[in-house]
Amino acid sequence: MTWLDRLLGRSVGALRVSGEPKSGNGASSFHLWWEVPSGKRFTEMAATLEIADEPTVDRLVFWALQVSFVDPGGGGAHLGLQHHPRFPAASAANWGGYAPPEDGGLLDGSPSPLPSTPNDPNTRDFLWLPQTPYRFVVGRSPDAAPAGFFAWRGTIEDLHSGEISVVRDLFSRGEYLRSPVVWTESFARCDHPSFAARWSDLTATAEDGQTTPVTTVSVNYQARPAGGCDNTNVTVDGTGWTQRTNTPRSAGPGTRLSLPRAV
């Protein structure tokens, strides 16, 4: 402990379980990296999200399925739901991404059929409800992309109503998908009331049409030195994984969590 730590009353190594996340963007994030077969060229990734306990604070929270684009490599995008105070009912959907470093900036895309109150091309008005399962699908679009690019469509299906919403298409030079991961990104204080997202039915589809269910994920948290909260956690049940804030951590970084095998 340095003299400055003593002066400020700080405890080196103490858990960050209250106050603001200290990351560069002011958020605390945690991830579930999928274990998928190697050597396959994937053309679709899908996951089902249910907000089991919704946020009650006026802060941005983002839950998403993220993919990377390859062949050629570089760049990625995320499709998900947001608890976003700038949108009607604090409810939005996002399908946006980043180009590889040599291209720089955000990925271009098609206009969205969904409105956007703050006129954000990536984030659109979308009324989602807690305890309702939503199916995220990232796959090749039936519509054409600009020359030299591939069009990747992000869709969200309300599994209760059956309504399918196309968020938009994104244009990437990558012909295939890899490195799927689902995550929670919270801009709330570490000690704000707990909320939870449950992920299930993770699938990866290869170019031959074969769909592989994902049954094991690896847990990752934004580390304390990088500004993350220490009171986020992941649990697994019979059919899915739950990410929860402001709760004791039982699954440490790097933990592999598998669904139980069917008998």
Short mmCIF file of C-alpha atoms in Angstrom, two decimals:
data_model
loop_
_atom_site.label_atom_id
_atom_site.label_comp_id
_atom_site.label_asym_id
_atom_site.label_seq_id
_atom_site.Cartn_x
_atom_site.Cartn_y
_atom_site.Cartn_z
CA MET A 1 0.00 0.00 0.00
CA THR A 2 1.42 3.38 -1.00
CA TRP A 3 1.28 6.57 1.05
CA LEU A 4 -1.40 7.86 -1.35
CA ASP A 5 -3.54 4.78 -0.75
CA ARG A 6 -3.27 5.34 3.02
CA LEU A 7 -4.07 9.05 2.63
CA LEU A 8 -7.20 8.32 0.58
CA GLY A 9 -8.27 5.38 2.73
CA ARG A 10 -7.98 2.92 -0.14
CA SER A 11 -7.37 -0.77 0.36
CA VAL A 12 -5.20 -2.31 -2.34
CA GLY A 13 -6.84 -5.48 -3.64
CA ALA A 14 -10.25 -4.66 -2.14
CA LEU A 15 -13.22 -5.86 -4.16
CA ARG A 16 -15.04 -3.28 -6.26
CA VAL A 17 -18.66 -3.93 -5.23
CA SER A 18 -19.93 -0.35 -5.00
CA GLY A 19 -19.56 2.90 -6.87
CA GLU A 20 -19.07 3.52 -10.56
CA PRO A 21 -17.16 1.12 -12.81
CA LYS A 22 -13.76 2.65 -13.48
CA SER A 23 -13.31 1.44 -17.07
CA GLY A 24 -12.53 3.79 -19.90
CA ASN A 25 -16.12 3.83 -21.15
CA GLY A 26 -17.69 3.74 -17.68
CA ALA A 27 -19.13 0.24 -18.00
CA SER A 28 -18.59 -3.15 -16.41
CA SER A 29 -18.88 -6.04 -18.88
CA PHE A 30 -18.91 -9.81 -18.64
CA HIS A 31 -18.92 -12.41 -21.37
CA LEU A 32 -19.78 -16.00 -22.28
CA TRP A 33 -17.45 -17.26 -25.01
CA TRP A 34 -18.90 -20.15 -27.00
CA GLU A 35 -17.06 -23.40 -27.54
CA VAL A 36 -17.69 -24.22 -31.22
CA PRO A 37 -16.09 -26.75 -33.58
CA SER A 38 -12.83 -25.53 -35.09
CA GLY A 39 -12.17 -25.53 -38.80
CA LYS A 40 -15.76 -24.82 -39.83
CA ARG A 41 -16.88 -21.82 -41.83
CA PHE A 42 -19.95 -20.44 -40.10
CA THR A 43 -22.66 -18.44 -41.84
CA GLU A 44 -25.14 -17.98 -38.98
CA MET A 45 -25.06 -17.53 -35.22
CA ALA A 46 -28.16 -17.43 -33.03
CA ALA A 47 -29.02 -17.10 -29.35
CA THR A 48 -32.11 -16.60 -27.21
CA LEU A 49 -32.17 -13.86 -24.57
CA GLU A 50 -34.66 -13.32 -21.76
CA ILE A 51 -34.33 -10.42 -19.35
CA ALA A 52 -35.20 -12.31 -16.19
CA ASP A 53 -34.96 -9.23 -13.94
CA GLU A 54 -34.94 -5.88 -15.69
CA PRO A 55 -32.83 -2.87 -14.63
CA THR A 56 -34.61 -0.31 -12.47
CA VAL A 57 -32.08 2.53 -12.74
CA ASP A 58 -31.77 5.23 -15.37
CA ARG A 59 -28.53 3.86 -16.82
CA LEU A 60 -27.62 2.21 -20.12
CA VAL A 61 -27.42 -1.60 -20.11
CA PHE A 62 -26.66 -3.61 -23.25
CA TRP A 63 -27.11 -7.38 -23.82
CA ALA A 64 -25.79 -8.73 -27.10
CA LEU A 65 -24.65 -11.57 -29.33
CA GLN A 66 -21.30 -10.59 -30.83
CA VAL A 67 -19.59 -12.12 -33.87
CA SER A 68 -16.35 -11.51 -35.76
CA PHE A 69 -16.07 -11.49 -39.56
CA VAL A 70 -13.36 -13.52 -41.33
CA ASP A 71 -12.00 -14.46 -44.77
CA PRO A 72 -10.74 -11.82 -44.96
CA GLY A 73 -10.42 -11.23 -41.24
CA GLY A 74 -11.11 -8.20 -39.16
CA GLY A 75 -14.08 -6.39 -37.77
CA GLY A 76 -17.09 -7.56 -35.86
CA ALA A 77 -20.60 -6.64 -34.81
CA HIS A 78 -23.12 -7.05 -32.00
CA LEU A 79 -26.89 -7.63 -32.08
CA GLY A 80 -28.93 -7.13 -28.95
CA LEU A 81 -31.32 -5.31 -26.68
CA GLN A 82 -30.69 -2.18 -24.66
CA HIS A 83 -32.17 -0.61 -21.56
CA HIS A 84 -31.53 2.89 -22.88
CA PRO A 85 -32.87 6.08 -21.23
CA ARG A 86 -32.77 8.03 -24.53
CA PHE A 87 -35.37 5.76 -26.15
CA PRO A 88 -39.15 5.42 -25.59
CA ALA A 89 -39.82 3.25 -22.53
CA ALA A 90 -36.00 3.01 -22.20
CA SER A 91 -36.20 0.18 -24.72
CA ALA A 92 -34.08 -0.30 -27.85
CA ALA A 93 -32.38 -2.78 -30.19
CA ASN A 94 -28.92 -2.45 -31.70
CA TRP A 95 -27.15 -4.03 -34.68
CA GLY A 96 -23.86 -2.25 -35.23
CA GLY A 97 -20.21 -3.04 -35.66
CA TYR A 98 -16.66 -2.04 -36.38
CA ALA A 99 -14.52 -2.33 -39.48
CA PRO A 100 -11.01 -3.81 -39.28
CA PRO A 101 -8.25 -1.38 -38.31
CA GLU A 102 -7.07 -0.89 -41.88
CA ASP A 103 -10.54 0.35 -42.87
CA GLY A 104 -11.30 2.11 -39.59
CA GLY A 105 -14.56 3.36 -38.15
CA LEU A 106 -18.00 1.81 -38.00
CA LEU A 107 -19.44 -0.64 -40.49
CA ASP A 108 -21.82 0.82 -43.03
CA GLY A 109 -25.23 -0.72 -43.41
CA SER A 110 -28.69 -0.50 -44.90
CA PRO A 111 -31.40 1.79 -43.58
CA SER A 112 -33.39 0.17 -40.79
CA PRO A 113 -37.14 -0.43 -41.07
CA LEU A 114 -37.35 0.42 -37.35
CA PRO A 115 -37.58 4.07 -36.24
CA SER A 116 -34.97 5.66 -33.99
CA THR A 117 -36.03 8.50 -31.71
CA PRO A 118 -32.49 9.96 -31.40
CA ASN A 119 -31.79 9.13 -35.08
CA ASP A 120 -29.05 6.58 -34.34
CA PRO A 121 -28.38 4.38 -37.41
CA ASN A 122 -27.32 1.41 -35.25
CA THR A 123 -29.74 1.70 -32.32
CA ARG A 124 -33.47 1.62 -33.01
CA ASP A 125 -36.72 1.95 -31.08
CA PHE A 126 -37.75 -1.56 -30.00
CA LEU A 127 -40.18 -2.33 -27.21
CA TRP A 128 -38.99 -5.43 -25.39
CA LEU A 129 -40.56 -6.93 -22.28
CA PRO A 130 -39.01 -8.76 -19.32
CA GLN A 131 -39.63 -12.50 -18.92
CA THR A 132 -40.04 -12.72 -22.70
CA PRO A 133 -37.63 -14.76 -24.86
CA TYR A 134 -36.12 -13.02 -27.88
CA ARG A 135 -34.25 -14.93 -30.57
CA PHE A 136 -31.24 -13.12 -32.05
CA VAL A 137 -30.06 -14.30 -35.47
CA VAL A 138 -27.03 -13.02 -37.37
CA GLY A 139 -26.86 -14.48 -40.87
CA ARG A 140 -26.37 -13.70 -44.52
CA SER A 141 -28.90 -11.30 -45.94
CA PRO A 142 -31.01 -12.16 -49.00
CA ASP A 143 -30.37 -8.61 -50.22
CA ALA A 144 -27.30 -7.56 -52.14
CA ALA A 145 -24.34 -5.77 -50.60
CA PRO A 146 -22.07 -3.18 -52.24
CA ALA A 147 -19.32 -4.61 -54.44
CA GLY A 148 -16.57 -6.25 -52.39
CA PHE A 149 -18.77 -6.69 -49.31
CA PHE A 150 -21.13 -9.24 -47.79
CA ALA A 151 -24.48 -8.25 -46.27
CA TRP A 152 -25.13 -9.60 -42.78
CA ARG A 153 -28.66 -9.32 -41.43
CA GLY A 154 -29.57 -8.95 -37.78
CA THR A 155 -33.06 -10.12 -36.81
CA ILE A 156 -34.89 -10.39 -33.50
CA GLU A 157 -37.86 -12.71 -33.01
CA ASP A 158 -40.28 -12.40 -30.11
CA LEU A 159 -40.77 -16.09 -29.31
CA HIS A 160 -44.04 -15.38 -27.48
CA SER A 161 -45.75 -13.48 -30.29
CA GLY A 162 -43.81 -14.90 -33.22
CA GLU A 163 -43.12 -11.41 -34.57
CA ILE A 164 -39.79 -11.11 -36.41
CA SER A 165 -38.10 -7.71 -36.65
CA VAL A 166 -35.31 -6.98 -39.11
CA VAL A 167 -33.00 -4.47 -37.48
CA ARG A 168 -30.90 -3.84 -40.63
CA ASP A 169 -28.08 -5.27 -42.77
CA LEU A 170 -24.41 -4.54 -42.08
CA PHE A 171 -21.78 -4.62 -44.83
CA SER A 172 -18.52 -6.44 -44.11
CA ARG A 173 -15.69 -7.74 -46.27
CA GLY A 174 -15.76 -10.94 -44.20
CA GLU A 175 -17.51 -13.90 -45.81
CA TYR A 176 -17.83 -16.00 -42.66
CA LEU A 177 -18.42 -15.70 -38.91
CA ARG A 178 -16.30 -16.77 -35.97
CA SER A 179 -15.64 -16.07 -32.26
CA PRO A 180 -19.27 -15.94 -31.07
CA VAL A 181 -19.83 -14.52 -27.60
CA VAL A 182 -22.80 -13.18 -25.63
CA TRP A 183 -22.39 -10.48 -23.03
CA THR A 184 -23.82 -7.96 -20.61
CA GLU A 185 -22.44 -4.42 -20.59
CA SER A 186 -23.68 -2.35 -17.66
CA PHE A 187 -23.18 1.37 -17.09
CA ALA A 188 -24.90 1.10 -13.69
CA ARG A 189 -23.07 1.44 -10.41
CA CYS A 190 -21.73 -1.81 -9.00
CA ASP A 191 -24.16 -1.47 -6.06
CA HIS A 192 -27.26 -0.55 -8.07
CA PRO A 193 -30.15 -3.04 -7.76
CA SER A 194 -29.42 -6.41 -9.29
CA PHE A 195 -30.70 -7.36 -12.74
CA ALA A 196 -30.25 -10.52 -14.78
CA ALA A 197 -30.19 -11.82 -18.34
CA ARG A 198 -30.63 -15.47 -19.27
CA TRP A 199 -29.10 -16.94 -22.44
CA SER A 200 -30.19 -20.21 -24.02
CA ASP A 201 -30.37 -22.17 -27.30
CA LEU A 202 -26.98 -21.01 -28.59
CA THR A 203 -26.41 -22.35 -32.12
CA ALA A 204 -23.80 -22.02 -34.86
CA THR A 205 -24.63 -22.94 -38.47
CA ALA A 206 -21.93 -23.80 -41.02
CA GLU A 207 -22.01 -23.15 -44.77
CA ASP A 208 -23.10 -26.77 -45.37
CA GLY A 209 -26.28 -26.04 -43.39
CA GLN A 210 -25.30 -28.14 -40.38
CA THR A 211 -26.33 -26.46 -37.11
CA THR A 212 -24.34 -27.18 -33.97
CA PRO A 213 -25.88 -26.53 -30.54
CA VAL A 214 -23.46 -24.87 -28.13
CA THR A 215 -23.47 -26.57 -24.74
CA THR A 216 -20.32 -25.13 -23.12
CA VAL A 217 -19.22 -21.53 -22.60
CA SER A 218 -16.20 -19.94 -20.94
CA VAL A 219 -16.81 -17.15 -18.45
CA ASN A 220 -14.93 -13.86 -18.66
CA TYR A 221 -15.29 -10.69 -16.60
CA GLN A 222 -13.89 -7.22 -17.05
CA ALA A 223 -11.01 -7.31 -14.59
CA ARG A 224 -10.84 -5.03 -11.58
CA PRO A 225 -7.72 -3.20 -12.86
CA ALA A 226 -9.64 -2.55 -16.09
CA GLY A 227 -12.51 -1.04 -14.10
CA GLY A 228 -14.93 -3.95 -13.79
CA CYS A 229 -17.24 -4.70 -10.89
CA ASP A 230 -16.34 -7.75 -8.77
CA ASN A 231 -19.96 -8.57 -7.95
CA THR A 232 -21.12 -9.88 -11.33
CA ASN A 233 -21.68 -13.60 -11.75
CA VAL A 234 -22.77 -16.36 -14.13
CA THR A 235 -24.76 -19.49 -13.26
CA VAL A 236 -25.93 -22.42 -15.38
CA ASP A 237 -29.16 -24.40 -15.12
CA GLY A 238 -30.69 -27.20 -17.17
CA THR A 239 -31.03 -25.24 -20.40
CA GLY A 240 -29.19 -21.93 -20.17
CA TRP A 241 -26.85 -19.47 -18.48
CA THR A 242 -27.77 -16.43 -16.37
CA GLN A 243 -25.64 -13.30 -16.07
CA ARG A 244 -26.47 -11.25 -12.95
CA THR A 245 -25.16 -8.01 -11.46
CA ASN A 246 -24.72 -7.09 -7.78
CA THR A 247 -24.46 -10.64 -6.52
CA PRO A 248 -21.68 -12.76 -4.99
CA ARG A 249 -19.39 -14.33 -7.59
CA SER A 250 -19.29 -18.12 -7.64
CA ALA A 251 -17.92 -18.74 -11.16
CA GLY A 252 -14.49 -17.18 -11.55
CA PRO A 253 -12.83 -15.96 -14.75
CA GLY A 254 -12.07 -18.79 -17.12
CA THR A 255 -14.68 -21.13 -15.66
CA ARG A 256 -16.23 -23.48 -18.23
CA LEU A 257 -19.96 -23.89 -17.69
CA SER A 258 -21.69 -26.73 -19.52
CA LEU A 259 -25.33 -27.62 -19.85
CA PRO A 260 -26.13 -31.02 -18.32
CA ARG A 261 -26.20 -33.83 -20.81
CA ALA A 262 -29.60 -35.16 -21.75
CA VAL A 263 -30.22 -38.66 -20.43
#
